[in-house]
Short mmCIF file of C-alpha atoms and ligand atoms in Angstrom, two decimals:
data_model
loop_
_atom_site.label_atom_id
_atom_site.label_comp_id
_atom_site.label_asym_id
_atom_site.label_seq_id
_atom_site.Cartn_x
_atom_site.Cartn_y
_atom_site.Cartn_z
CA MET A 96 -19.82 13.52 -23.73
CA SER A 97 -19.96 13.88 -27.01
CA ARG A 98 -20.61 9.94 -28.55
CA PRO A 99 -19.54 7.73 -30.46
CA GLY A 100 -21.93 6.39 -33.71
CA PRO A 101 -22.45 3.22 -33.04
CA GLU A 102 -21.08 2.00 -35.79
CA SER A 103 -17.25 3.61 -34.16
CA ARG A 104 -16.05 1.98 -30.34
CA PRO A 105 -14.87 4.77 -27.39
CA VAL A 106 -11.94 3.80 -26.18
CA VAL A 107 -12.39 4.37 -22.50
CA LEU A 108 -8.70 4.79 -20.61
CA VAL A 109 -7.87 3.12 -17.20
CA VAL A 110 -4.82 5.34 -16.21
CA GLY A 111 -4.02 3.42 -13.70
CA GLY A 112 -5.10 -0.54 -12.17
CA GLY A 113 -4.89 -0.29 -8.59
CA TYR A 114 -8.13 0.13 -6.23
CA VAL A 115 -10.22 2.14 -8.99
CA GLY A 116 -9.01 1.15 -11.96
CA LEU A 117 -8.96 -2.82 -11.23
CA TYR A 118 -12.56 -2.47 -9.57
CA THR A 119 -13.80 0.37 -12.61
CA ALA A 120 -12.28 -1.89 -15.40
CA LEU A 121 -13.83 -4.77 -13.83
CA ARG A 122 -17.58 -3.04 -13.83
CA LEU A 123 -17.31 -2.05 -17.23
CA GLN A 124 -16.37 -5.13 -18.86
CA LYS A 125 -19.22 -6.51 -17.12
CA LYS A 126 -21.69 -4.05 -18.08
CA LEU A 127 -20.30 -3.02 -21.82
CA SER A 128 -20.02 -5.44 -24.36
CA ARG A 129 -17.05 -5.58 -26.74
CA GLY A 130 -18.51 -4.37 -29.29
CA ARG A 131 -19.84 -0.94 -27.30
CA ALA A 132 -16.50 0.31 -25.71
CA GLU A 133 -12.83 -0.85 -25.34
CA ILE A 134 -11.46 -1.32 -22.71
CA VAL A 135 -7.56 -0.29 -22.30
CA VAL A 136 -6.18 -0.71 -18.88
CA VAL A 137 -2.22 1.12 -18.42
CA ASP A 138 -0.60 0.21 -15.29
CA PRO A 139 3.17 -0.55 -14.59
CA GLN A 140 2.77 -3.07 -12.55
CA PRO A 141 0.84 -6.00 -13.88
CA HIS A 142 -1.60 -6.72 -10.57
CA MET A 143 -3.48 -4.60 -8.81
CA THR A 144 -2.27 -4.72 -5.23
CA TYR A 145 -4.45 -4.81 -2.21
CA GLN A 146 -2.12 -2.10 0.24
CA PRO A 147 -3.89 -3.28 3.67
CA PHE A 148 -3.12 -6.37 3.54
CA LEU A 149 0.85 -5.35 2.95
CA PRO A 150 1.46 -5.32 6.21
CA GLU A 151 0.49 -9.27 7.31
CA ALA A 152 2.75 -10.55 4.21
CA ALA A 153 5.58 -8.23 6.02
CA ALA A 154 4.04 -9.95 8.70
CA GLY A 155 4.54 -13.53 6.56
CA SER A 156 0.78 -14.05 8.03
CA VAL A 157 -0.55 -14.10 3.97
CA GLU A 158 1.02 -14.92 1.07
CA PRO A 159 2.89 -12.08 -0.96
CA ARG A 160 1.47 -13.22 -4.07
CA HIS A 161 -2.24 -13.59 -2.53
CA VAL A 162 -2.17 -9.75 -2.47
CA VAL A 163 -2.56 -8.75 -5.61
CA VAL A 164 -4.59 -9.87 -8.28
CA PRO A 165 -3.83 -10.43 -11.93
CA LEU A 166 -4.94 -7.45 -14.18
CA ARG A 167 -4.73 -9.24 -17.17
CA ARG A 168 -6.63 -12.69 -15.86
CA THR A 169 -8.86 -10.60 -14.29
CA LEU A 170 -9.61 -7.62 -16.46
CA ASN A 171 -9.47 -11.03 -19.49
CA ARG A 172 -11.33 -8.49 -21.63
CA CYS A 173 -9.54 -5.73 -21.68
CA ARG A 174 -6.65 -4.30 -23.11
CA VAL A 175 -3.93 -4.25 -19.99
CA VAL A 176 -0.73 -2.70 -21.45
CA THR A 177 1.72 -3.25 -18.68
CA GLY A 178 3.47 0.30 -18.34
CA ALA A 179 3.68 3.92 -17.32
CA VAL A 180 1.36 6.80 -18.67
CA ALA A 181 3.72 9.70 -18.70
CA SER A 182 1.99 12.97 -19.70
CA LEU A 183 -1.21 13.63 -20.59
CA SER A 184 -3.67 16.29 -22.43
CA HIS A 185 -7.39 15.07 -22.64
CA ALA A 186 -7.91 18.57 -24.62
CA GLU A 187 -6.30 16.33 -26.85
CA ARG A 188 -7.75 12.93 -26.18
CA ARG A 189 -4.06 11.85 -25.78
CA ALA A 190 -1.59 10.53 -23.21
CA ARG A 191 1.85 9.05 -24.29
CA VAL A 192 3.01 5.85 -22.38
CA VAL A 193 6.19 4.62 -21.42
CA PRO A 194 5.34 -0.01 -21.48
CA ALA A 195 8.03 -1.83 -20.28
CA GLU A 196 9.78 -2.16 -22.59
CA GLY A 197 10.35 -0.36 -25.86
CA ALA A 198 10.16 3.21 -27.46
CA PRO A 199 7.11 5.22 -25.42
CA TYR A 200 4.09 6.35 -27.90
CA GLU A 201 0.53 8.06 -27.86
CA LEU A 202 -2.17 6.56 -27.24
CA SER A 203 -6.11 8.01 -28.17
CA TYR A 204 -8.84 7.35 -26.44
CA ASP A 205 -12.29 8.93 -26.18
CA VAL A 206 -13.11 9.04 -22.26
CA LEU A 207 -10.56 9.45 -19.58
CA VAL A 208 -10.58 7.32 -15.66
CA MET A 209 -7.38 9.13 -13.50
CA ALA A 210 -6.88 6.15 -11.00
CA ALA A 211 -2.94 7.26 -11.12
CA GLY A 212 -2.83 6.88 -6.96
CA SER A 213 -0.66 8.60 -5.11
CA VAL A 214 3.27 8.67 -4.23
CA ALA A 215 4.73 8.69 -0.46
CA ARG A 216 5.31 12.12 0.54
CA THR A 217 9.04 13.19 1.49
CA LEU A 218 10.57 15.80 3.17
CA PRO A 219 13.72 16.65 1.99
CA ILE A 220 15.46 15.69 5.68
CA PRO A 221 19.23 15.35 4.93
CA GLY A 222 19.52 11.15 4.53
CA LEU A 223 15.88 10.44 4.07
CA ALA A 224 16.60 9.52 0.66
CA GLU A 225 19.85 7.09 0.71
CA HIS A 226 18.32 5.19 4.47
CA GLY A 227 14.50 5.40 4.07
CA ILE A 228 12.58 2.92 2.07
CA GLY A 229 8.46 3.60 2.34
CA PHE A 230 5.65 1.29 2.52
CA LYS A 231 3.36 1.44 -0.13
CA THR A 232 3.95 -1.61 -2.40
CA VAL A 233 4.31 -5.32 -2.41
CA GLY A 234 8.17 -5.37 -3.05
CA GLU A 235 8.97 -3.24 0.22
CA ALA A 236 6.86 -5.32 2.32
CA ILE A 237 8.21 -8.14 1.23
CA TYR A 238 11.60 -6.89 1.22
CA LEU A 239 11.12 -4.76 5.01
CA ARG A 240 10.46 -8.83 6.58
CA ASN A 241 13.74 -9.87 4.78
CA HIS A 242 15.62 -7.13 6.12
CA VAL A 243 14.73 -7.35 9.53
CA LEU A 244 15.19 -11.45 9.69
CA ALA A 245 18.18 -10.78 8.53
CA ARG A 246 18.81 -8.95 11.44
CA LEU A 247 18.04 -11.15 13.20
CA ASP A 248 20.59 -13.38 12.29
CA ALA A 249 23.43 -10.92 12.02
CA ALA A 250 22.25 -9.20 15.88
CA ALA A 251 22.55 -13.34 16.42
CA SER A 252 25.72 -14.28 14.63
CA THR A 253 27.87 -11.04 16.59
CA ASP A 254 29.55 -10.51 19.90
CA ASP A 255 30.04 -6.31 19.17
CA PRO A 256 27.44 -4.98 21.33
CA ALA A 257 27.69 -1.62 18.62
CA VAL A 258 26.90 -4.04 16.04
CA ARG A 259 23.87 -6.21 17.55
CA THR A 260 22.10 -2.64 19.17
CA ARG A 261 22.37 -1.23 15.58
CA ALA A 262 21.36 -4.25 13.28
CA LEU A 263 17.71 -4.52 16.49
CA THR A 264 17.06 -0.56 16.18
CA PHE A 265 14.08 -0.26 14.23
CA THR A 266 12.54 3.07 13.13
CA PHE A 267 9.26 4.01 11.51
CA VAL A 268 8.12 8.02 10.86
CA GLY A 269 4.20 8.15 10.17
CA GLY A 270 1.81 7.35 12.96
CA GLY A 271 -1.48 7.12 10.24
CA TYR A 272 -2.98 3.27 9.94
CA ALA A 273 -0.65 2.27 7.12
CA GLY A 274 1.86 3.28 9.58
CA ILE A 275 1.54 1.49 12.56
CA GLU A 276 -0.22 -1.89 11.18
CA ALA A 277 3.22 -2.56 9.21
CA PHE A 278 5.23 -0.61 13.09
CA ALA A 279 3.14 -3.03 15.28
CA GLU A 280 3.28 -6.49 12.35
CA LEU A 281 6.65 -7.05 11.71
CA GLU A 282 7.53 -6.29 15.27
CA ASP A 283 5.18 -9.10 16.80
CA MET A 284 6.95 -11.29 13.51
CA ALA A 285 10.37 -10.16 14.97
CA ARG A 286 9.56 -10.72 18.15
CA TYR A 287 7.66 -13.99 17.55
CA ALA A 288 11.08 -14.71 16.05
CA VAL A 289 13.27 -13.86 18.44
CA GLU A 290 11.13 -16.32 21.22
CA HIS A 291 11.09 -19.20 19.18
CA TYR A 292 14.43 -19.60 17.24
CA TYR A 293 16.69 -17.05 18.10
CA PRO A 294 18.17 -18.51 21.76
CA ARG A 295 21.13 -15.58 21.64
CA LEU A 296 19.01 -12.91 21.56
CA SER A 297 15.74 -11.50 23.81
CA ALA A 298 13.08 -9.56 23.25
CA GLY A 299 14.28 -6.54 25.02
CA ASP A 300 17.00 -6.71 22.99
CA MET A 301 14.63 -5.04 20.09
CA ARG A 302 14.15 -1.65 20.31
CA TRP A 303 11.16 -0.35 17.74
CA VAL A 304 11.47 3.08 17.24
CA LEU A 305 7.87 4.64 15.80
CA VAL A 306 8.19 8.98 15.38
CA GLU A 307 4.74 11.04 15.12
CA ALA A 308 4.98 15.03 13.95
CA THR A 309 1.68 16.18 15.77
CA GLY A 310 -0.12 14.84 19.03
CA ARG A 311 -1.21 12.18 18.38
CA ILE A 312 -1.77 8.32 16.16
CA LEU A 313 -4.05 7.00 14.44
CA PRO A 314 -5.84 10.20 13.05
CA GLU A 315 -8.79 8.39 11.23
CA VAL A 316 -10.55 6.58 15.74
CA ASP A 317 -11.35 9.21 18.17
CA LEU A 318 -8.72 10.17 20.80
CA ASP A 319 -9.03 8.02 23.14
CA MET A 320 -8.85 4.18 20.60
CA ALA A 321 -5.20 6.59 19.30
CA ALA A 322 -4.46 6.94 22.77
CA TRP A 323 -5.02 3.20 24.05
CA THR A 324 -3.29 2.14 20.84
CA VAL A 325 0.09 4.04 22.03
CA LYS A 326 -0.76 2.92 25.34
CA GLN A 327 -0.82 -0.92 24.06
CA LEU A 328 2.60 -0.24 21.73
CA THR A 329 4.13 1.05 24.40
CA ALA A 330 3.01 -2.02 26.73
CA ARG A 331 4.44 -3.98 24.37
CA GLY A 332 7.50 -2.65 24.49
CA MET A 333 7.94 0.14 22.28
CA ASP A 334 8.36 3.46 21.95
CA VAL A 335 6.01 5.88 20.76
CA ARG A 336 7.55 8.93 20.19
CA LEU A 337 4.73 12.05 19.51
CA ASN A 338 5.38 15.52 18.64
CA THR A 339 8.99 14.19 17.37
CA ARG A 340 10.28 14.72 13.93
CA LEU A 341 13.34 12.26 11.82
CA GLU A 342 15.70 15.98 11.73
CA SER A 343 18.31 13.87 9.67
CA VAL A 344 20.01 10.73 9.08
CA SER A 345 23.39 10.84 8.77
CA ASP A 346 25.91 8.45 6.31
CA ASP A 347 26.07 5.54 8.68
CA GLY A 348 23.20 5.20 9.62
CA VAL A 349 22.38 7.16 13.34
CA VAL A 350 18.68 8.96 13.61
CA ARG A 351 19.01 12.08 14.60
CA LEU A 352 14.59 13.69 16.60
CA SER A 353 13.28 17.38 17.57
CA ASP A 354 13.51 15.96 21.02
CA GLY A 355 17.68 15.40 21.29
CA ASP A 356 17.57 11.77 20.52
CA GLU A 357 19.96 10.68 18.69
CA PHE A 358 20.64 6.72 17.61
CA ALA A 359 22.01 4.45 15.26
CA SER A 360 19.18 2.54 13.21
CA GLU A 361 19.73 -0.42 10.33
CA THR A 362 15.92 0.40 9.31
CA LEU A 363 13.92 3.74 8.36
CA VAL A 364 10.50 3.57 7.29
CA TRP A 365 9.21 6.09 6.04
CA THR A 366 4.65 6.12 5.66
CA ALA A 367 4.33 10.10 7.54
CA GLY A 368 1.64 10.61 4.68
CA THR A 369 0.82 10.46 0.55
CA LYS A 370 0.44 13.11 -2.37
CA PRO A 371 -1.14 12.47 -5.49
CA ASN A 372 0.54 11.06 -8.20
CA PRO A 373 2.76 13.43 -10.01
CA LEU A 374 1.83 12.51 -13.41
CA LEU A 375 -1.11 15.09 -12.59
CA ALA A 376 1.24 18.42 -12.77
CA ALA A 377 2.29 16.60 -16.29
CA SER A 378 -1.74 16.81 -17.55
CA ASP A 379 -4.35 19.62 -18.17
CA LEU A 380 -6.19 18.21 -15.62
CA PRO A 381 -7.70 20.73 -13.50
CA LEU A 382 -5.47 20.64 -10.11
CA ASP A 383 -6.27 21.92 -6.19
CA GLU A 384 -3.85 23.81 -4.21
CA ARG A 385 -2.71 20.35 -3.15
CA GLY A 386 -2.34 18.34 -6.45
CA ARG A 387 -5.77 16.46 -6.49
CA VAL A 388 -7.74 16.46 -9.56
CA ARG A 389 -10.64 18.77 -9.06
CA CYS A 390 -13.90 16.79 -9.12
CA GLU A 391 -17.16 16.81 -9.11
CA PRO A 392 -19.87 15.06 -6.44
CA THR A 393 -20.30 12.97 -10.40
CA LEU A 394 -16.88 12.40 -10.56
CA GLN A 395 -16.55 13.76 -13.95
CA VAL A 396 -13.25 15.99 -13.33
CA SER A 397 -14.60 19.61 -13.34
CA GLY A 398 -15.34 21.26 -16.56
CA THR A 399 -14.99 17.61 -19.02
CA GLU A 400 -17.80 15.18 -19.89
CA ASP A 401 -15.88 12.80 -20.47
CA ALA A 402 -13.32 12.37 -18.46
CA TRP A 403 -13.16 11.04 -15.17
CA ALA A 404 -11.37 10.91 -11.61
CA ALA A 405 -12.12 8.85 -8.44
CA GLY A 406 -9.13 7.10 -4.91
CA ASP A 407 -6.14 8.49 -3.94
CA LEU A 408 -5.83 11.29 -6.24
CA ALA A 409 -8.89 12.78 -7.00
CA ALA A 410 -10.83 15.53 -4.84
CA VAL A 411 -14.06 14.35 -4.96
CA PRO A 412 -16.49 17.16 -3.27
CA ASP A 413 -18.34 14.57 0.49
CA ILE A 414 -21.77 16.03 0.03
CA THR A 415 -22.56 13.67 3.73
CA LYS A 416 -20.88 16.74 5.46
CA ASP A 417 -22.83 20.50 5.49
CA GLN A 418 -18.95 21.54 5.35
CA PRO A 419 -18.34 24.08 2.26
CA GLY A 420 -15.09 22.43 0.07
CA ALA A 421 -15.11 19.27 2.86
CA THR A 422 -13.37 15.99 0.42
CA THR A 423 -13.60 12.52 0.78
CA ALA A 424 -10.66 10.96 2.42
CA PRO A 425 -8.19 9.36 0.38
CA ASN A 426 -8.68 5.58 1.67
CA ALA A 427 -9.92 1.91 0.13
CA GLN A 428 -13.35 2.17 1.78
CA HIS A 429 -13.83 5.10 -0.86
CA ALA A 430 -11.81 4.26 -3.51
CA VAL A 431 -13.98 0.44 -3.74
CA ARG A 432 -17.19 2.61 -3.65
CA GLN A 433 -16.42 5.52 -6.07
CA ALA A 434 -15.14 3.23 -8.57
CA LYS A 435 -17.71 1.27 -8.42
CA GLN A 436 -20.36 4.47 -8.86
CA LEU A 437 -18.21 6.00 -11.22
CA ALA A 438 -18.34 3.09 -14.23
CA ASP A 439 -22.60 3.29 -13.29
CA ASN A 440 -21.80 6.89 -14.30
CA ILE A 441 -19.87 5.72 -17.58
CA VAL A 442 -22.63 2.85 -18.33
CA ALA A 443 -25.07 6.00 -18.23
CA VAL A 444 -23.89 8.12 -19.84
CA LEU A 445 -23.23 6.62 -22.54
CA SER A 446 -26.63 5.09 -22.81
CA GLY A 447 -27.61 8.59 -22.45
CA ARG A 448 -28.61 8.73 -19.15
CA GLU A 449 -27.58 11.64 -16.02
CA PRO A 450 -24.56 10.17 -14.27
CA ARG A 451 -25.42 10.22 -10.12
CA ALA A 452 -23.75 11.93 -6.97
CA TYR A 453 -21.41 9.72 -5.24
CA ARG A 454 -22.58 9.33 -1.19
CA HIS A 455 -20.79 7.79 1.14
CA GLU A 456 -20.73 8.29 4.49
CA TYR A 457 -17.09 6.68 6.69
CA ALA A 458 -17.71 3.88 8.21
CA GLY A 459 -14.98 4.23 10.23
CA SER A 460 -11.04 1.85 10.22
CA VAL A 461 -10.10 -1.24 11.24
CA ALA A 462 -6.38 -1.70 11.54
CA SER A 463 -4.33 -4.55 12.57
CA LEU A 464 -2.14 -4.56 15.65
CA GLY A 465 -0.53 -7.75 15.24
CA LEU A 466 -1.71 -11.33 15.49
CA HIS A 467 -4.67 -11.27 17.64
CA GLN A 468 -4.45 -7.59 18.22
CA GLY A 469 -6.03 -4.33 16.46
CA VAL A 470 -8.14 -1.77 17.28
CA ALA A 471 -11.43 -0.52 15.43
CA GLN A 472 -14.10 1.71 15.21
CA VAL A 473 -17.01 1.40 12.80
CA TYR A 474 -20.08 3.74 12.88
CA GLY A 475 -19.33 4.78 16.56
CA VAL A 476 -19.14 1.19 17.75
CA LYS A 477 -14.97 1.10 19.06
CA LEU A 478 -14.21 -2.79 19.14
CA LYS A 479 -11.00 -3.31 20.91
CA GLY A 480 -7.69 -6.39 20.99
CA TRP A 481 -9.22 -8.99 19.36
CA PRO A 482 -12.54 -8.55 18.10
CA ALA A 483 -11.24 -5.45 16.52
CA TRP A 484 -8.57 -8.05 15.29
CA PHE A 485 -11.63 -10.26 14.36
CA MET A 486 -13.26 -7.52 12.18
CA HIS A 487 -10.20 -6.06 10.30
CA ARG A 488 -9.28 -9.60 8.51
CA THR A 489 -13.84 -10.98 8.41
CA TYR A 490 -13.85 -6.89 6.30
CA HIS A 491 -10.68 -7.31 4.11
CA VAL A 492 -10.96 -11.12 3.56
CA SER A 493 -14.75 -9.16 1.82
CA ARG A 494 -13.16 -6.54 0.14
CA VAL A 495 -10.32 -8.14 -1.69
CA PRO A 496 -10.82 -8.77 -5.20
CA THR A 497 -12.14 -12.26 -7.25
CA PHE A 498 -12.59 -15.36 -5.15
CA ASN A 499 -9.51 -16.59 -5.89
CA ARG A 500 -7.60 -14.82 -3.86
CA LYS A 501 -10.05 -14.74 -0.58
CA ALA A 502 -9.80 -18.56 -0.84
CA ARG A 503 -5.77 -18.02 -0.83
CA VAL A 504 -5.93 -15.20 1.78
CA VAL A 505 -8.14 -17.62 4.12
CA ALA A 506 -6.45 -20.66 3.48
CA ASP A 507 -3.05 -18.92 5.38
CA TRP A 508 -4.89 -18.22 7.61
CA THR A 509 -5.40 -21.44 8.41
CA LEU A 510 -2.77 -22.83 7.82
CA ALA A 511 -1.28 -20.16 9.58
CA SER A 512 -2.99 -20.98 13.33
CA VAL A 513 -2.20 -24.75 12.40
CA PHE A 514 1.01 -25.19 11.45
CA ARG A 515 3.77 -22.51 13.18
CA ARG A 516 4.33 -18.67 11.66
CA GLU A 517 6.58 -18.60 8.77
CA VAL A 518 9.75 -17.33 10.08
CA ILE A 519 12.29 -17.14 6.36
CA ALA A 520 14.11 -14.65 5.65
CA LEU A 521 14.17 -15.51 1.50
CA GLY A 522 17.61 -12.53 1.72
CA GLN A 523 18.50 -14.32 -1.94
CA LEU A 524 15.87 -12.60 -3.42
CA GLN A 525 17.44 -9.53 -2.82
CA ASP A 526 19.61 -9.81 -5.51
CA PRO A 527 19.71 -13.76 -7.15
CA ARG A 528 23.04 -13.28 -9.34
CA ARG A 529 24.75 -12.49 -7.66
CA GLU A 530 25.66 -15.84 -7.03
CA PHE A 531 25.78 -16.49 -10.82
CA VAL A 532 28.21 -13.44 -11.28
CA THR A 533 30.46 -13.32 -8.67
CA ALA A 534 30.71 -17.41 -10.58
CA ALA A 535 31.29 -16.06 -13.56
CA SER A 536 33.85 -13.15 -12.71
CA SER A 537 35.92 -15.71 -10.33
CA GLY A 538 36.94 -17.37 -14.24
CA GLY A 539 36.46 -20.28 -11.97
CA THR A 540 39.77 -18.95 -8.97
CA ARG A 541 38.05 -19.57 -5.44
CA GLN A 542 37.32 -15.56 -4.71
CA MET A 543 35.20 -15.12 -2.21
CA PRO A 544 33.45 -12.05 -2.09
CA ALA A 545 32.74 -10.35 1.16
CA PRO A 546 29.28 -11.43 3.19
CA THR A 547 26.34 -9.33 2.54
CA GLU A 548 22.43 -9.00 3.78
CA ALA A 549 21.39 -12.05 1.50
CA ASP A 550 24.03 -13.76 2.28
CA ARG A 551 23.13 -13.78 6.12
CA ALA A 552 20.16 -13.73 5.90
CA GLN A 553 19.91 -17.54 3.54
CA ALA A 554 22.79 -18.67 6.46
CA ARG A 555 19.75 -19.06 8.92
C1 FAD B 770 0.12 -0.23 3.50
C2 FAD B 770 -1.49 0.25 3.30
C3 FAD B 770 -2.11 -0.34 4.47
C4 FAD B 770 -3.52 0.54 4.15
N1 FAD B 770 -4.66 0.28 4.47
C5 FAD B 770 -5.59 0.33 5.06
C6 FAD B 770 -6.91 -0.20 5.05
O1 FAD B 770 -6.37 -0.92 5.71
N2 FAD B 770 -7.78 0.25 5.07
C7 FAD B 770 -8.07 1.70 4.33
O2 FAD B 770 -9.63 2.42 3.78
N3 FAD B 770 -7.55 2.35 3.07
C8 FAD B 770 -6.00 1.42 3.62
N4 FAD B 770 -4.87 2.11 2.58
C9 FAD B 770 -5.39 2.86 1.27
C10 FAD B 770 -6.07 2.15 0.50
O3 FAD B 770 -5.02 1.27 0.25
C11 FAD B 770 -5.72 3.64 -0.84
O4 FAD B 770 -6.38 4.53 -0.62
C12 FAD B 770 -6.12 3.38 -1.94
O5 FAD B 770 -5.22 1.98 -2.50
C13 FAD B 770 -6.59 3.93 -3.53
O6 FAD B 770 -6.60 3.43 -4.93
P1 FAD B 770 -6.50 4.50 -6.22
O7 FAD B 770 -6.77 3.20 -7.09
O8 FAD B 770 -6.89 5.53 -5.95
O9 FAD B 770 -4.11 4.22 -6.13
P2 FAD B 770 -3.43 3.07 -5.41
O10 FAD B 770 -4.97 1.40 -5.39
O11 FAD B 770 -2.64 3.65 -4.82
O12 FAD B 770 -3.75 2.09 -7.17
C14 FAD B 770 -3.00 3.07 -8.19
C15 FAD B 770 -2.85 2.38 -9.02
O13 FAD B 770 -2.26 3.06 -10.01
C16 FAD B 770 -0.53 2.57 -10.94
N5 FAD B 770 0.01 3.55 -11.46
C17 FAD B 770 1.15 4.49 -11.37
N6 FAD B 770 1.60 5.81 -11.32
C18 FAD B 770 1.00 5.41 -12.85
C19 FAD B 770 1.33 5.85 -14.24
N7 FAD B 770 2.37 6.67 -14.60
N8 FAD B 770 0.91 5.25 -14.93
C20 FAD B 770 -0.19 4.38 -14.72
N9 FAD B 770 0.00 3.61 -13.72
C21 FAD B 770 0.45 3.88 -13.20
C22 FAD B 770 -0.16 2.40 -9.46
O14 FAD B 770 0.85 0.68 -10.49
C23 FAD B 770 -0.91 1.34 -8.83
O15 FAD B 770 -1.60 -0.43 -9.21
C24 FAD B 770 -3.76 1.39 3.39
C25 FAD B 770 -2.46 1.96 2.64
C26 FAD B 770 -1.38 0.82 3.07
C27 FAD B 770 0.04 2.04 2.06
#
């Protein structure tokens, strides 16, 4: 790496303020004094999202604001840019930044940390783009919470059986941990709401369908644990279809599956995998056949000395496996540890020392399946039900960044255990200007627009 002289400060550009970006920048700002480097973090969002808590945020167990970590407050010795990196030439050490407002501009740097993560991997299924939603952002999690509760409101307020059935059918595609947790947590929340606040509905009126293209769910745990999870979900009345694919969704929301079944569903959640951020295709970084950045065990981008990458978009050799070509899995466990090693390696190289190889043997997985329900397999120990759920909570609260967020999440859980679970749908958030626009455009005449989903949610 070309080391700038003592008079000039290298600019470290961190692309993405998620798991890897936030933890790397935090460690760099701690270890490098302001005089030694300028750290610039670029992210379209002003916050890091702690994704493992999204299912609990959707279920109302944790406040949405508490699953995100504000970048400007946490990275107080970094320069935070709210915008997206649109393209990047590492040969010229320049990135093109599209800020939240204003014209795009070029940003020069000396050291690059590529941490822009992954995006939903979709397939060209007719109707999917028009009707589906992902489950990767806090916006999607909160939208889904409001949407599911609004469907209960719609079903409870009509006698039309077709409208009811359509509203109460919830379809999820993809059985990885994100999909299973979202499916199970939202069903648990909806069941609770129906049992306590919707006397005209019963849990049996709802239909929750999970479609998985392979023969199993939860590839992160052993087959017996995955089979146990399917049994648990089925016992709750949920419909788990293995070896089944989503074929199409019609204009009027009829879902068609590869097993020949078809049904109307107003909710379609796509969690069938991720792919590396498409930004990589607009860069000159070396990519592997899956579109990930090729990395060395030191987390340096292959063929470079001053570009680094980690997390979901990086093909990092897994040197704990005696298997040529093995790379680390895209999960939070690796992301957080890689970020630590990556920051230490940058500090080492800037100080004229050698970087060290990243080594971490995958410890296992924990997943929550609703309140007091879970599945876990950690260091070969298998846990089911309450112990697994408890482990899920204690593990993630220990991992969520900053003491502030840990305290707030624990406070949310404590309050929820003392008072009842919150099942309020803030449907107005989906379209906040509607009422004002209606008032302004009606010019004082008494015209009422047709009710929307937001109205229905608000009417509860
Ligand atoms: C619902 C859900 C539950 C999960 N649960 C678990 C779990 O229980 N255990 C586990 O180990 N893992 C879990 N994961 C996976 C884990 O969250 C990811 O592996 C981890 O977040 C990857 O970190 P990352 O930094 O690579 O990407 P991210 O954390 O996704 O960060 C990427 C950042 O880059 C930003 N960005 C995107 N495009 C640009 C651009 N063009 N320019 C600048 N910035 C950009 C994004 O806004 C984002 O902030 C879960 C994921 C989801 C979605």
